Amino acid sequence: MSRHSPVLTLILAVCAIGLVVTLVSHPETSYRAAVSGLKIWWDVVFPALLPFIVVSEILMGLGVVHFVGVLLEPVMRPFFNVPGTGGFVLTMGFSSGYPVAAKLTTRLREQGNLTRVEGERLVSFTTTADPLFVIGAVSVGFFHSEQLGVVLTASHYLSAIILGFCFRFFAGHTPITRPLEKQQRSLAYRSLQAMHRARLRDKRPFGQLMGDAVFSALQMQLMIGGFLVVFSVLMEMFEVINITRFLSAILMVVLGPLGLPEGFSQALVTGLFEVTLGAQAVSDVPANVSFMWKAAITSSVLAWGGLSVHAQVASILSSTDIRVTPYLMARCIHAVLAAVMTLALWRPLMTLTAGWVSSVPVFLPNTFPSTADVWRDVFFRSSATALAILLILIALSAIIRKFAVKRPRYR
C-alpha cells in the first residue's frame, strides 16, 4: 500500500482519533505515564547523552573526525565498507548509545563525507545501547548480576560488529567515497592535514562553535524527551485498551511450542515499543524460568532498541536522503544475532566470571548520592569506553596498514 494511499490516510486518521478519545477518557493514567517518561528522560537520558553530543559536535567542527577518518580508513573500509570517518561514529555510538550514531551519520552525510548507501550501512550497525545502560541499569539494576552484564555486553557488541560486516555487502555495486587525502605522504601528516583543512572549511570561531554545539545538543535532547513521553503514554494507553494483551496472545502462538512462559511474550511486546521497560519486564518473569533464556530475550530486546528509538532515528535521518528501511531491517537481524550470540557465549562467559559479587552501580536512581555524582560517573566512564574503542580501532588500522599487500580500489 502506497504511503500516499487514501486508505492509509483514513486508517491513520481513525487511529489518531481513537487515541485522542482514549487519552480524554483516561486523563489521570495518561498524566502519570507522561510524568514517568519525563522522569526517565531527565534522570537518565539527559545527563548521559548531553555531554557526548556537545563534545562530538565540537570535535566535528575542529576537524578531529577527518583526522580519525584518515587513521581508520584501513580498518573501516575493508571490514565495513564505509570511509574512515565511520570509525568516529562507531566509537561514539558504541560508547554513548542510541541515537547518537544517527545524529553523527546525518552530519557526515550533510558534509558530503558519506554516500547515501554508506550512511545506511553505518547507522545500521553503530546504533546500539551504551555499556553503562547494558551493565548498570539492565544487568545489575534489573537482574542484580554483574555476570549477566559481561554476557550481554559481549553478545550485544560482537553481534553488532558481525552485523556491520554482513552489511558491507549491502548495495555493494554503488559508488563509494574516495580517501580523504592522497597516499603519497605519511599517515600522520595526512591525518593532520585533513584535520586542518576541515577546520579551515568550517570557518566558525571557537566561541560560535561551542554555542552551536550546545544549541544542537539541546535541540536533539528535546526531541528525544518528546518521543520518550509520547511512547510512554502510548504504551500505557495500549495497556488500558488491551492491545498489549492482544499482541502478547498472538506472540504466544510462536513462543508456546518452545515451552517459554507467557511472561516472555508480554516482555517482548513491551520491548517492541520501549527497550528499558522491555528489559525490566523480562527480569520480572518467574524465577523458575531458565536464566539463560532470560538473558537471550533481554539481549534481543536490547538489540532491537524499541519503536521509541526507531522514531528518534527516523526523525534525525529525515533531514538527509538516508533511508530508514535498511536500518529497521538491520535491527531485526541484530535482535536475532544477539540472542543467538548470548546462547553461544553463555556457558564460557558464566564460567569465566563465576564468583563475581552482585552490586548496584552508583548511577542508578535509587542509589546515587547526588545529581553531580551521576553526571561525573556517566561522563568519565563513557569517555573511558570511547577512548578504549578508539585506541583499539587505531591499533587495528595500524596493523592492517603494515601487513596489507593490496589496497582497496575506489570508484
PDB file of N, CA, C and O in Angstrom, residues 106-151:
ATOM      1  N   THR A 106      24.171  11.558  10.175  1.00  0.00           N
ATOM      2  CA  THR A 106      23.471  12.625   9.459  1.00  0.00           C
ATOM      3  C   THR A 106      24.402  13.796   9.178  1.00  0.00           C
ATOM      4  O   THR A 106      24.425  14.349   8.066  1.00  0.00           O
ATOM      5  N   ARG A 107      25.198  14.180  10.175  1.00  0.00           N
ATOM      6  CA  ARG A 107      26.134  15.290   9.987  1.00  0.00           C
ATOM      7  C   ARG A 107      27.170  14.968   8.909  1.00  0.00           C
ATOM      8  O   ARG A 107      27.504  15.815   8.070  1.00  0.00           O
ATOM      9  N   LEU A 108      27.703  13.753   8.930  1.00  0.00           N
ATOM     10  CA  LEU A 108      28.693  13.362   7.928  1.00  0.00           C
ATOM     11  C   LEU A 108      28.078  13.340   6.528  1.00  0.00           C
ATOM     12  O   LEU A 108      28.732  13.716   5.549  1.00  0.00           O
ATOM     13  N   ARG A 109      26.837  12.906   6.433  1.00  0.00           N
ATOM     14  CA  ARG A 109      26.166  12.902   5.128  1.00  0.00           C
ATOM     15  C   ARG A 109      25.921  14.329   4.643  1.00  0.00           C
ATOM     16  O   ARG A 109      26.103  14.630   3.450  1.00  0.00           O
ATOM     17  N   GLU A 110      25.524  15.208   5.543  1.00  0.00           N
ATOM     18  CA  GLU A 110      25.289  16.599   5.162  1.00  0.00           C
ATOM     19  C   GLU A 110      26.576  17.277   4.701  1.00  0.00           C
ATOM     20  O   GLU A 110      26.550  18.158   3.845  1.00  0.00           O
ATOM     21  N   GLN A 111      27.716  16.856   5.278  1.00  0.00           N
ATOM     22  CA  GLN A 111      29.001  17.435   4.896  1.00  0.00           C
ATOM     23  C   GLN A 111      29.598  16.774   3.655  1.00  0.00           C
ATOM     24  O   GLN A 111      30.667  17.184   3.193  1.00  0.00           O
ATOM     25  N   GLY A 112      28.928  15.754   3.135  1.00  0.00           N
ATOM     26  CA  GLY A 112      29.415  15.077   1.941  1.00  0.00           C
ATOM     27  C   GLY A 112      30.505  14.058   2.192  1.00  0.00           C
ATOM     28  O   GLY A 112      31.191  13.640   1.251  1.00  0.00           O
ATOM     29  N   ASN A 113      30.696  13.641   3.435  1.00  0.00           N
ATOM     30  CA  ASN A 113      31.738  12.667   3.767  1.00  0.00           C
ATOM     31  C   ASN A 113      31.270  11.224   3.626  1.00  0.00           C
ATOM     32  O   ASN A 113      32.062  10.292   3.816  1.00  0.00           O
ATOM     33  N   LEU A 114      29.979  11.029   3.353  1.00  0.00           N
ATOM     34  CA  LEU A 114      29.408   9.705   3.168  1.00  0.00           C
ATOM     35  C   LEU A 114      28.476   9.723   1.966  1.00  0.00           C
ATOM     36  O   LEU A 114      27.814  10.737   1.701  1.00  0.00           O
ATOM     37  N   THR A 115      28.401   8.618   1.261  1.00  0.00           N
ATOM     38  CA  THR A 115      27.331   8.461   0.282  1.00  0.00           C
ATOM     39  C   THR A 115      26.070   8.007   1.012  1.00  0.00           C
ATOM     40  O   THR A 115      26.115   7.656   2.198  1.00  0.00           O
ATOM     41  N   ARG A 116      24.950   8.000   0.303  1.00  0.00           N
ATOM     42  CA  ARG A 116      23.706   7.584   0.953  1.00  0.00           C
ATOM     43  C   ARG A 116      23.796   6.145   1.451  1.00  0.00           C
ATOM     44  O   ARG A 116      23.413   5.841   2.585  1.00  0.00           O
ATOM     45  N   VAL A 117      24.301   5.248   0.616  1.00  0.00           N
ATOM     46  CA  VAL A 117      24.379   3.835   0.989  1.00  0.00           C
ATOM     47  C   VAL A 117      25.358   3.636   2.141  1.00  0.00           C
ATOM     48  O   VAL A 117      25.108   2.839   3.053  1.00  0.00           O
ATOM     49  N   GLU A 118      26.489   4.351   2.115  1.00  0.00           N
ATOM     50  CA  GLU A 118      27.440   4.249   3.229  1.00  0.00           C
ATOM     51  C   GLU A 118      26.814   4.719   4.524  1.00  0.00           C
ATOM     52  O   GLU A 118      27.050   4.138   5.599  1.00  0.00           O
ATOM     53  N   GLY A 119      26.001   5.772   4.467  1.00  0.00           N
ATOM     54  CA  GLY A 119      25.285   6.218   5.655  1.00  0.00           C
ATOM     55  C   GLY A 119      24.316   5.175   6.151  1.00  0.00           C
ATOM     56  O   GLY A 119      24.179   4.962   7.367  1.00  0.00           O
ATOM     57  N   GLU A 120      23.643   4.483   5.248  1.00  0.00           N
ATOM     58  CA  GLU A 120      22.700   3.431   5.641  1.00  0.00           C
ATOM     59  C   GLU A 120      23.436   2.261   6.275  1.00  0.00           C
ATOM     60  O   GLU A 120      22.968   1.680   7.270  1.00  0.00           O
ATOM     61  N   ARG A 121      24.587   1.907   5.713  1.00  0.00           N
ATOM     62  CA  ARG A 121      25.383   0.837   6.333  1.00  0.00           C
ATOM     63  C   ARG A 121      25.839   1.245   7.730  1.00  0.00           C
ATOM     64  O   ARG A 121      25.745   0.469   8.692  1.00  0.00           O
ATOM     65  N   LEU A 122      26.327   2.468   7.845  1.00  0.00           N
ATOM     66  CA  LEU A 122      26.933   2.918   9.096  1.00  0.00           C
ATOM     67  C   LEU A 122      25.920   2.999  10.230  1.00  0.00           C
ATOM     68  O   LEU A 122      26.156   2.490  11.332  1.00  0.00           O
ATOM     69  N   VAL A 123      24.785   3.637   9.981  1.00  0.00           N
ATOM     70  CA  VAL A 123      23.797   3.806  11.045  1.00  0.00           C
ATOM     71  C   VAL A 123      23.164   2.475  11.433  1.00  0.00           C
ATOM     72  O   VAL A 123      22.672   2.312  12.548  1.00  0.00           O
ATOM     73  N   SER A 124      23.217   1.487  10.528  1.00  0.00           N
ATOM     74  CA  SER A 124      22.577   0.203  10.801  1.00  0.00           C
ATOM     75  C   SER A 124      23.292  -0.599  11.886  1.00  0.00           C
ATOM     76  O   SER A 124      22.644  -1.291  12.671  1.00  0.00           O
ATOM     77  N   PHE A 125      24.622  -0.523  11.942  1.00  0.00           N
ATOM     78  CA  PHE A 125      25.323  -1.341  12.940  1.00  0.00           C
ATOM     79  C   PHE A 125      25.938  -0.530  14.083  1.00  0.00           C
ATOM     80  O   PHE A 125      26.397  -1.115  15.071  1.00  0.00           O
ATOM     81  N   THR A 126      25.953   0.786  13.993  1.00  0.00           N
ATOM     82  CA  THR A 126      26.514   1.591  15.080  1.00  0.00           C
ATOM     83  C   THR A 126      25.451   2.087  16.058  1.00  0.00           C
ATOM     84  O   THR A 126      25.795   2.649  17.092  1.00  0.00           O
ATOM     85  N   THR A 127      24.192   1.888  15.754  1.00  0.00           N
ATOM     86  CA  THR A 127      23.117   2.283  16.673  1.00  0.00           C
ATOM     87  C   THR A 127      22.919   1.170  17.684  1.00  0.00           C
ATOM     88  O   THR A 127      22.246   0.168  17.426  1.00  0.00           O
ATOM     89  N   THR A 128      23.520   1.329  18.837  1.00  0.00           N
ATOM     90  CA  THR A 128      23.485   0.302  19.883  1.00  0.00           C
ATOM     91  C   THR A 128      23.193   0.950  21.230  1.00  0.00           C
ATOM     92  O   THR A 128      23.165   2.171  21.367  1.00  0.00           O
ATOM     93  N   ALA A 129      22.983   0.096  22.219  1.00  0.00           N
ATOM     94  CA  ALA A 129      22.882   0.576  23.603  1.00  0.00           C
ATOM     95  C   ALA A 129      24.285   0.900  24.106  1.00  0.00           C
ATOM     96  O   ALA A 129      25.281   0.383  23.592  1.00  0.00           O
ATOM     97  N   ASP A 130      24.377   1.766  25.115  1.00  0.00           N
ATOM     98  CA  ASP A 130      25.691   2.078  25.677  1.00  0.00           C
ATOM     99  C   ASP A 130      26.033   1.089  26.784  1.00  0.00           C
ATOM    100  O   ASP A 130      25.141   0.502  27.409  1.00  0.00           O
ATOM    101  N   PRO A 131      27.316   0.868  27.076  1.00  0.00           N
ATOM    102  CA  PRO A 131      27.723  -0.132  28.081  1.00  0.00           C
ATOM    103  C   PRO A 131      27.170   0.146  29.474  1.00  0.00           C
ATOM    104  O   PRO A 131      26.844  -0.791  30.209  1.00  0.00           O
ATOM    105  N   LEU A 132      27.075   1.416  29.856  1.00  0.00           N
ATOM    106  CA  LEU A 132      26.569   1.723  31.194  1.00  0.00           C
ATOM    107  C   LEU A 132      25.120   1.310  31.343  1.00  0.00           C
ATOM    108  O   LEU A 132      24.696   0.845  32.406  1.00  0.00           O
ATOM    109  N   PHE A 133      24.341   1.451  30.289  1.00  0.00           N
ATOM    110  CA  PHE A 133      22.939   1.027  30.340  1.00  0.00           C
ATOM    111  C   PHE A 133      22.845  -0.489  30.395  1.00  0.00           C
ATOM    112  O   PHE A 133      22.081  -1.049  31.187  1.00  0.00           O
ATOM    113  N   VAL A 134      23.632  -1.169  29.551  1.00  0.00           N
ATOM    114  CA  VAL A 134      23.578  -2.632  29.497  1.00  0.00           C
ATOM    115  C   VAL A 134      24.033  -3.246  30.827  1.00  0.00           C
ATOM    116  O   VAL A 134      23.371  -4.126  31.379  1.00  0.00           O
ATOM    117  N   ILE A 135      25.163  -2.763  31.345  1.00  0.00           N
ATOM    118  CA  ILE A 135      25.723  -3.356  32.564  1.00  0.00           C
ATOM    119  C   ILE A 135      25.024  -2.827  33.814  1.00  0.00           C
ATOM    120  O   ILE A 135      24.622  -3.598  34.686  1.00  0.00           O
ATOM    121  N   GLY A 136      24.876  -1.486  33.893  1.00  0.00           N
ATOM    122  CA  GLY A 136      24.358  -0.894  35.119  1.00  0.00           C
ATOM    123  C   GLY A 136      22.860  -1.024  35.273  1.00  0.00           C
ATOM    124  O   GLY A 136      22.373  -1.678  36.205  1.00  0.00           O
ATOM    125  N   ALA A 137      22.111  -0.423  34.360  1.00  0.00           N
ATOM    126  CA  ALA A 137      20.660  -0.380  34.515  1.00  0.00           C
ATOM    127  C   ALA A 137      20.023  -1.747  34.322  1.00  0.00           C
ATOM    128  O   ALA A 137      19.164  -2.162  35.099  1.00  0.00           O
ATOM    129  N   VAL A 138      20.434  -2.479  33.270  1.00  0.00           N
ATOM    130  CA  VAL A 138      19.775  -3.744  32.946  1.00  0.00           C
ATOM    131  C   VAL A 138      20.320  -4.896  33.792  1.00  0.00           C
ATOM    132  O   VAL A 138      19.585  -5.539  34.542  1.00  0.00           O
ATOM    133  N   SER A 139      21.638  -5.163  33.665  1.00  0.00           N
ATOM    134  CA  SER A 139      22.203  -6.357  34.306  1.00  0.00           C
ATOM    135  C   SER A 139      22.188  -6.266  35.825  1.00  0.00           C
ATOM    136  O   SER A 139      21.700  -7.171  36.513  1.00  0.00           O
ATOM    137  N   VAL A 140      22.722  -5.167  36.348  1.00  0.00           N
ATOM    138  CA  VAL A 140      22.802  -5.022  37.801  1.00  0.00           C
ATOM    139  C   VAL A 140      21.506  -4.460  38.370  1.00  0.00           C
ATOM    140  O   VAL A 140      21.006  -4.944  39.388  1.00  0.00           O
ATOM    141  N   GLY A 141      20.942  -3.447  37.721  1.00  0.00           N
ATOM    142  CA  GLY A 141      19.742  -2.810  38.248  1.00  0.00           C
ATOM    143  C   GLY A 141      18.523  -3.699  38.211  1.00  0.00           C
ATOM    144  O   GLY A 141      17.772  -3.780  39.186  1.00  0.00           O
ATOM    145  N   PHE A 142      18.292  -4.413  37.089  1.00  0.00           N
ATOM    146  CA  PHE A 142      17.099  -5.248  36.948  1.00  0.00           C
ATOM    147  C   PHE A 142      17.335  -6.687  37.392  1.00  0.00           C
ATOM    148  O   PHE A 142      16.492  -7.285  38.060  1.00  0.00           O
ATOM    149  N   PHE A 143      18.499  -7.257  37.025  1.00  0.00           N
ATOM    150  CA  PHE A 143      18.755  -8.672  37.295  1.00  0.00           C
ATOM    151  C   PHE A 143      19.694  -8.896  38.477  1.00  0.00           C
ATOM    152  O   PHE A 143      19.872 -10.038  38.906  1.00  0.00           O
ATOM    153  N   HIS A 144      20.335  -7.830  38.981  1.00  0.00           N
ATOM    154  CA  HIS A 144      21.262  -7.917  40.124  1.00  0.00           C
ATOM    155  C   HIS A 144      22.384  -8.927  39.855  1.00  0.00           C
ATOM    156  O   HIS A 144      22.730  -9.744  40.709  1.00  0.00           O
ATOM    157  N   SER A 145      22.955  -8.870  38.669  1.00  0.00           N
ATOM    158  CA  SER A 145      24.003  -9.819  38.288  1.00  0.00           C
ATOM    159  C   SER A 145      25.037  -9.134  37.423  1.00  0.00           C
ATOM    160  O   SER A 145      24.741  -8.732  36.285  1.00  0.00           O
ATOM    161  N   GLU A 146      26.253  -9.003  37.924  1.00  0.00           N
ATOM    162  CA  GLU A 146      27.351  -8.476  37.120  1.00  0.00           C
ATOM    163  C   GLU A 146      27.787  -9.476  36.055  1.00  0.00           C
ATOM    164  O   GLU A 146      28.264  -9.086  34.985  1.00  0.00           O
ATOM    165  N   GLN A 147      27.637 -10.772  36.342  1.00  0.00           N
ATOM    166  CA  GLN A 147      27.970 -11.790  35.347  1.00  0.00           C
ATOM    167  C   GLN A 147      27.127 -11.607  34.087  1.00  0.00           C
ATOM    168  O   GLN A 147      27.629 -11.695  32.969  1.00  0.00           O
ATOM    169  N   LEU A 148      25.845 -11.354  34.272  1.00  0.00           N
ATOM    170  CA  LEU A 148      24.967 -11.145  33.131  1.00  0.00           C
ATOM    171  C   LEU A 148      25.418  -9.935  32.319  1.00  0.00           C
ATOM    172  O   LEU A 148      25.294  -9.927  31.086  1.00  0.00           O
ATOM    173  N   GLY A 149      25.966  -8.921  32.987  1.00  0.00           N
ATOM    174  CA  GLY A 149      26.448  -7.743  32.287  1.00  0.00           C
ATOM    175  C   GLY A 149      27.547  -8.082  31.298  1.00  0.00           C
ATOM    176  O   GLY A 149      27.592  -7.542  30.186  1.00  0.00           O
ATOM    177  N   VAL A 150      28.435  -8.992  31.681  1.00  0.00           N
ATOM    178  CA  VAL A 150      29.517  -9.415  30.785  1.00  0.00           C
ATOM    179  C   VAL A 150      28.948 -10.128  29.565  1.00  0.00           C
ATOM    180  O   VAL A 150      29.344  -9.868  28.413  1.00  0.00           O
ATOM    181  N   VAL A 151      27.992 -11.024  29.794  1.00  0.00           N
ATOM    182  CA  VAL A 151      27.392 -11.783  28.694  1.00  0.00           C
ATOM    183  C   VAL A 151      26.640 -10.867  27.742  1.00  0.00           C
ATOM    184  O   VAL A 151      26.807 -10.935  26.520  1.00  0.00           O
TER     185      VAL A 151
END
